[in-house]
Each structure stands twice: as structure tokens, then as C-alpha cells.
Amino acid sequence: MAADSLAHWTSVWTSKRPEETSWFEERSDESLRAVERLGIGPDATVLDVGGGASRFVDGLLERGHTNVAVLDVAAPALDAAKARLGARASVVRWIVGDALEPSTLSALAGTVDVWHDRAMFHFLTDEPAIARYRAALDRALAPTGRVILATFAPDGPEKCSNLPVSRHDAASAERALGPGFRVVESWRTIHRTPWGSEQRFAWSILARS
Ligand SMILES: C[S@@+](CC[C@H](N)C(=O)[O-])C[C@H]1O[C@@H](n2cnc3c(N)ncnc32)[C@H](O)[C@@H]1O
């Protein structure tokens, strides 16, 4: 990750409260429904990639999940999530680092049952970055693991957090992740930002081919 990108995300998370970001959700219902569809047990390893200060982790803990990890490049985002969770934060594995760096997820290699990414992948706009993401995913994901991927849809916004994004549908998400992955389910949603504008999202569940 370029230093300016790290600076961007650190500055976003130090200058805004989570509720002031466009991607904020009071509850991560769509993500939690996607996890339910996978029919996994409570001890499955769920990793939220680029999780920021998302409340997805809260919902997983409320549903009895015992093996949850949250990864983000911006430490202040994870600090906000930890502060919100209080004592419950101690059961979560918090990882500060660049998801594209091979060393970031080395401790989880081959163990991740659910790779969840809402609105991180779409910041990867060139093939070298996407290739690094693919490699990180391939290393971390268990053989039977699944990917929940949510990006801006082709008719969604062209920018997120003032950065250009790659918009995807299920077919382009599948192409981007390469022949090692296939889409098993896909759907679309509309996210309403805290100030009421609509953002069209495309969701996919992918499995190894
Ligand atoms: C638009 S926010 C989405 C946050 C969260 N997934 C949600 O839905 O609320 C994107 C997040 O990805 C993180 N991020 C961006 N690039 C990253 C990278 N290469 N590695 C890890 N985190 C990254 C940012 O710090 C930010 O928290």
C-alpha cells in the first residue's frame, strides 16, 4: 500500500467519528445475513478485511461467534471498535496492517473460513493491487472457506472516501478473483448513507473452484 493511502485512512479515522462516514451502518444486517447463509458453526474463523470500525464484529459476537478477527490498515478505526465493544473486545483478534502485504495475515494462513470484505476491495483499481489481494486471500482462506464480497455496483458511486473505486457485479468480481474462485450467490442492495444518499452495492459469495 502506498504511504499516501495509509495516511489517507489514518486521517479519515482520526478526523471523523464512525457515524460520520458514508459507509456507516447502525447494524451490519446484510453481512450477518450473508454469514447465516453459509451455515457455519460458531467456532468458524471469520475475518473482516478492511473492517474499520464496522459493527459487523458486534453482531457476530452477539450470535455466539468465538473466532472473529478484524483487519484494518488504520489503527484508529480498530481503536474505535475496541472502545465500543469494551470488555468484549478481548475475545476478538485485532490486526493492524495492509491486507495486501503477505506478512499481515501469515498467522492465519489456511485457517480463514469466512473472508468478509465490505467496501475495501473496491479501492483496488489496478491489476497489480488486485493480484496482491488475490494472493493474500488465497493464502489465508481455508480449503472450504468462502468469501463475502460487497463492492459498489456498476451503477453505484464512482468514488468512496474521495478515492476512485472499481465498481463490480458478480461476474467482474469472479473475474477479478481469478479461476480459483466461483460465485455461488449474488445479490444487490442499496445502502443509505448517514446523510440519506443512496449507494448501490453488489454482493457475492464465492467459494474455491
Ligand atoms: C469504506 S471503509 C469500509 C469499512 C468497513 N468494511 C465497513 O463496511 O464499515 C474501507 C476500510 O478499508 C480499510 N483499508 C483500505 N485499504 C486497506 C488495506 N490495503 N488493508 C487493510 N485495510 C484497508 C480502510 O482503513 C477502511 O477502514
CSV table of C-alpha atoms and ligand atoms in Angstrom, one decimal:
chain,number,residue,atom,x,y,z
A,1,MET,CA,0.0,0.0,0.0
A,2,ALA,CA,1.3,3.4,-0.9
A,3,ALA,CA,2.2,5.6,2.1
A,4,ASP,CA,-0.3,8.2,1.0
A,5,SER,CA,-3.1,5.6,1.2
A,6,LEU,CA,-2.1,4.7,4.7
A,7,ALA,CA,-2.1,8.5,5.5
A,8,HIS,CA,-5.5,8.9,3.9
A,9,TRP,CA,-7.1,6.2,6.0
A,10,THR,CA,-5.4,7.2,9.2
A,11,SER,CA,-6.5,10.7,8.7
A,12,VAL,CA,-10.1,9.7,7.9
A,13,TRP,CA,-10.4,7.6,11.1
A,14,THR,CA,-8.8,10.3,13.3
A,15,SER,CA,-10.9,13.2,11.9
A,16,LYS,CA,-14.3,11.5,11.7
A,17,ARG,CA,-16.5,9.6,14.1
A,18,PRO,CA,-17.7,6.3,12.5
A,19,GLU,CA,-21.2,7.7,12.3
A,20,GLU,CA,-19.9,10.5,10.0
A,21,THR,CA,-18.5,8.1,7.3
A,22,SER,CA,-20.6,7.4,4.2
A,23,TRP,CA,-20.3,3.6,4.8
A,24,PHE,CA,-21.6,3.7,8.3
A,25,GLU,CA,-24.3,1.2,9.3
A,26,GLU,CA,-26.1,1.1,12.6
A,27,ARG,CA,-26.2,-2.7,12.2
A,28,SER,CA,-24.4,-4.9,9.7
A,29,ASP,CA,-27.6,-6.8,8.8
A,30,GLU,CA,-26.7,-7.6,5.2
A,31,SER,CA,-23.3,-9.0,6.2
A,32,LEU,CA,-24.8,-11.0,9.1
A,33,ARG,CA,-27.5,-12.5,6.8
A,34,ALA,CA,-24.7,-13.5,4.3
A,35,VAL,CA,-22.9,-15.3,7.1
A,36,GLU,CA,-26.1,-17.1,8.1
A,37,ARG,CA,-26.5,-18.3,4.6
A,38,LEU,CA,-23.1,-20.1,4.9
A,39,GLY,CA,-24.4,-22.4,7.6
A,40,ILE,CA,-21.1,-22.3,9.5
A,41,GLY,CA,-20.6,-23.1,13.2
A,42,PRO,CA,-19.9,-20.6,15.9
A,43,ASP,CA,-16.2,-21.5,16.1
A,44,ALA,CA,-15.5,-21.0,12.4
A,45,THR,CA,-12.9,-18.3,11.8
A,46,VAL,CA,-14.4,-15.1,10.4
A,47,LEU,CA,-12.1,-12.4,9.2
A,48,ASP,CA,-13.4,-8.9,8.4
A,49,VAL,CA,-10.9,-7.5,5.9
A,50,GLY,CA,-10.8,-3.7,5.9
A,51,GLY,CA,-13.3,-3.9,8.8
A,52,GLY,CA,-12.7,-0.4,10.0
A,53,ALA,CA,-15.0,0.5,12.9
A,54,SER,CA,-17.8,-1.7,11.5
A,55,ARG,CA,-20.4,-3.2,13.8
A,56,PHE,CA,-20.2,-6.5,12.0
A,57,VAL,CA,-18.0,-7.8,14.8
A,58,ASP,CA,-20.6,-6.8,17.4
A,59,GLY,CA,-23.3,-8.8,15.5
A,60,LEU,CA,-21.0,-11.9,15.2
A,61,LEU,CA,-20.3,-11.8,18.9
A,62,GLU,CA,-24.0,-11.4,19.7
A,63,ARG,CA,-24.7,-14.5,17.6
A,64,GLY,CA,-22.1,-16.5,19.6
A,65,HIS,CA,-19.2,-16.5,17.2
A,66,THR,CA,-16.0,-17.2,19.1
A,67,ASN,CA,-13.4,-16.8,16.4
A,68,VAL,CA,-13.5,-13.4,14.9
A,69,ALA,CA,-10.7,-11.3,13.5
A,70,VAL,CA,-10.8,-7.8,12.2
A,71,LEU,CA,-8.1,-6.4,10.0
A,72,ASP,CA,-7.6,-2.8,9.0
A,73,VAL,CA,-4.7,-0.7,7.9
A,74,ALA,CA,-5.8,2.2,10.2
A,75,ALA,CA,-5.3,1.6,13.9
A,76,PRO,CA,-7.7,4.4,14.9
A,77,ALA,CA,-10.5,2.6,13.2
A,78,LEU,CA,-9.9,-0.6,15.3
A,79,ASP,CA,-9.4,1.5,18.4
A,80,ALA,CA,-12.9,2.9,17.9
A,81,ALA,CA,-14.4,-0.6,17.5
A,82,LYS,CA,-12.5,-1.8,20.6
A,83,ALA,CA,-13.7,1.2,22.7
A,84,ARG,CA,-17.3,0.5,21.6
A,85,LEU,CA,-17.1,-3.2,22.5
A,86,GLY,CA,-15.4,-2.6,25.9
A,87,ALA,CA,-14.6,-5.9,27.6
A,88,ARG,CA,-16.0,-7.9,24.7
A,89,ALA,CA,-13.1,-6.6,22.5
A,90,SER,CA,-10.7,-9.0,24.3
A,91,VAL,CA,-12.1,-12.1,22.5
A,92,VAL,CA,-11.5,-10.6,19.1
A,93,ARG,CA,-8.2,-10.8,17.2
A,94,TRP,CA,-7.3,-7.3,16.0
A,95,ILE,CA,-4.8,-7.0,13.2
A,96,VAL,CA,-3.4,-3.6,12.1
A,97,GLY,CA,-1.9,-3.9,8.7
A,98,ASP,CA,-2.1,-3.8,5.0
A,99,ALA,CA,-4.3,-6.7,3.7
A,100,LEU,CA,-2.1,-6.8,0.6
A,101,GLU,CA,1.1,-7.4,2.5
A,102,PRO,CA,1.9,-11.1,2.7
A,103,SER,CA,3.1,-10.8,6.3
A,104,THR,CA,-0.1,-9.3,7.6
A,105,LEU,CA,-2.1,-12.5,7.6
A,106,SER,CA,0.7,-15.0,8.0
A,107,ALA,CA,-0.6,-16.1,11.4
A,108,LEU,CA,-4.0,-17.0,9.8
A,109,ALA,CA,-2.6,-18.9,6.8
A,110,GLY,CA,-5.1,-21.5,5.6
A,111,THR,CA,-7.5,-21.1,8.5
A,112,VAL,CA,-10.0,-18.4,7.5
A,113,ASP,CA,-13.5,-19.9,7.0
A,114,VAL,CA,-15.1,-16.7,6.0
A,115,TRP,CA,-13.3,-13.8,4.4
A,116,HIS,CA,-15.7,-10.8,4.6
A,117,ASP,CA,-15.0,-7.6,2.7
A,118,ARG,CA,-17.5,-4.8,2.6
A,119,ALA,CA,-16.1,-1.8,0.7
A,120,MET,CA,-12.4,-2.4,0.8
A,121,PHE,CA,-11.8,-4.4,-2.3
A,122,HIS,CA,-13.4,-1.7,-4.5
A,123,PHE,CA,-10.5,0.6,-3.7
A,124,LEU,CA,-8.2,-1.7,-5.8
A,125,THR,CA,-8.3,-0.1,-9.2
A,126,ASP,CA,-5.2,-1.7,-10.9
A,127,GLU,CA,-4.3,-5.3,-11.7
A,128,PRO,CA,-1.1,-5.4,-9.6
A,129,ALA,CA,-3.1,-4.4,-6.5
A,130,ILE,CA,-5.9,-6.9,-7.3
A,131,ALA,CA,-3.2,-9.6,-7.8
A,132,ARG,CA,-1.8,-8.9,-4.4
A,133,TYR,CA,-5.3,-9.1,-2.8
A,134,ARG,CA,-5.9,-12.4,-4.6
A,135,ALA,CA,-2.6,-13.8,-3.3
A,136,ALA,CA,-3.5,-12.7,0.3
A,137,LEU,CA,-6.9,-14.3,0.0
A,138,ASP,CA,-5.6,-17.5,-1.4
A,139,ARG,CA,-3.0,-17.8,1.4
A,140,ALA,CA,-5.4,-17.0,4.3
A,141,LEU,CA,-8.6,-18.9,3.2
A,142,ALA,CA,-9.2,-22.5,4.3
A,143,PRO,CA,-9.8,-25.1,1.5
A,144,THR,CA,-13.5,-25.0,2.2
A,145,GLY,CA,-13.6,-21.3,3.0
A,146,ARG,CA,-16.0,-18.8,1.5
A,147,VAL,CA,-15.7,-15.1,0.5
A,148,ILE,CA,-18.4,-12.5,1.2
A,149,LEU,CA,-17.6,-9.6,-1.1
A,150,ALA,CA,-19.5,-6.3,-1.2
A,151,THR,CA,-18.5,-3.5,-3.5
A,152,PHE,CA,-20.1,-0.6,-5.2
A,153,ALA,CA,-22.2,-1.9,-8.1
A,154,PRO,CA,-21.7,-0.9,-11.7
A,155,ASP,CA,-24.4,1.8,-11.2
A,156,GLY,CA,-23.0,2.8,-7.8
A,157,PRO,CA,-20.8,5.8,-6.9
A,158,GLU,CA,-17.5,6.3,-8.8
A,159,LYS,CA,-15.8,7.4,-5.6
A,160,CYS,CA,-15.7,6.3,-2.0
A,161,SER,CA,-14.0,8.4,0.7
A,162,ASN,CA,-12.9,10.7,-2.2
A,163,LEU,CA,-10.9,7.9,-3.8
A,164,PRO,CA,-11.7,6.4,-7.2
A,165,VAL,CA,-13.2,2.9,-7.0
A,166,SER,CA,-13.6,-0.2,-9.3
A,167,ARG,CA,-17.3,-0.9,-9.4
A,168,HIS,CA,-18.2,-4.6,-9.8
A,169,ASP,CA,-21.0,-7.0,-10.4
A,170,ALA,CA,-20.8,-10.7,-9.6
A,171,ALA,CA,-19.2,-11.6,-13.0
A,172,SER,CA,-16.5,-9.0,-12.7
A,173,ALA,CA,-15.8,-9.9,-9.1
A,174,GLU,CA,-15.4,-13.5,-10.1
A,175,ARG,CA,-13.1,-12.5,-12.9
A,176,ALA,CA,-11.1,-10.3,-10.6
A,177,LEU,CA,-10.5,-13.1,-8.1
A,178,GLY,CA,-9.4,-15.4,-10.9
A,179,PRO,CA,-10.1,-19.0,-11.9
A,180,GLY,CA,-9.5,-20.2,-8.3
A,181,PHE,CA,-12.9,-18.8,-7.2
A,182,ARG,CA,-16.5,-19.0,-8.4
A,183,VAL,CA,-19.6,-17.1,-7.4
A,184,VAL,CA,-22.2,-19.3,-5.7
A,185,GLU,CA,-24.6,-16.5,-4.9
A,186,SER,CA,-25.0,-12.8,-5.6
A,187,TRP,CA,-27.5,-10.0,-4.9
A,188,ARG,CA,-27.7,-6.2,-4.8
A,189,THR,CA,-28.5,-3.8,-2.1
A,190,ILE,CA,-29.0,-0.1,-1.6
A,191,HIS,CA,-27.0,1.4,1.3
A,192,ARG,CA,-28.3,4.7,2.7
A,193,THR,CA,-25.5,7.0,3.9
A,194,PRO,CA,-26.0,8.8,7.3
A,195,TRP,CA,-27.0,11.9,5.2
A,196,GLY,CA,-29.6,10.0,3.2
A,197,SER,CA,-28.0,9.4,-0.2
A,198,GLU,CA,-28.3,6.0,-1.9
A,199,GLN,CA,-25.3,3.8,-2.8
A,200,ARG,CA,-25.9,0.7,-4.9
A,201,PHE,CA,-23.9,-2.3,-3.7
A,202,ALA,CA,-23.2,-5.7,-5.4
A,203,TRP,CA,-22.7,-8.6,-3.0
A,204,SER,CA,-21.3,-12.0,-3.9
A,205,ILE,CA,-20.5,-15.2,-2.0
A,206,LEU,CA,-17.6,-17.0,-3.6
A,207,ALA,CA,-16.1,-20.4,-3.0
A,208,ARG,CA,-12.9,-22.0,-4.3
A,209,SER,CA,-13.5,-23.6,-7.7
B,1,LIG,C1,-15.0,2.2,3.1
B,1,LIG,S1,-14.2,1.6,4.6
B,1,LIG,C2,-15.3,0.2,5.0
B,1,LIG,C3,-15.1,-0.2,6.4
B,1,LIG,C4,-16.0,-1.4,6.8
B,1,LIG,N1,-15.7,-2.6,6.0
B,1,LIG,C5,-17.5,-1.1,6.8
B,1,LIG,O1,-18.2,-1.7,5.9
B,1,LIG,O2,-17.9,-0.3,7.6
B,1,LIG,C6,-12.8,0.9,3.9
B,1,LIG,C7,-11.8,0.4,5.0
B,1,LIG,O3,-10.8,-0.4,4.4
B,1,LIG,C8,-9.6,0.0,5.1
B,1,LIG,N2,-8.5,-0.3,4.1
B,1,LIG,C9,-8.3,0.3,2.9
B,1,LIG,N3,-7.2,-0.3,2.3
B,1,LIG,C10,-6.8,-1.3,3.1
B,1,LIG,C11,-5.7,-2.2,3.0
B,1,LIG,N4,-5.0,-2.3,1.9
B,1,LIG,N5,-5.6,-3.1,4.0
B,1,LIG,C12,-6.4,-3.1,5.1
B,1,LIG,N6,-7.4,-2.2,5.3
B,1,LIG,C13,-7.6,-1.3,4.3
B,1,LIG,C14,-9.7,1.4,5.5
B,1,LIG,O4,-8.9,1.9,6.5
B,1,LIG,C15,-11.2,1.5,5.8
B,1,LIG,O5,-11.4,1.2,7.2
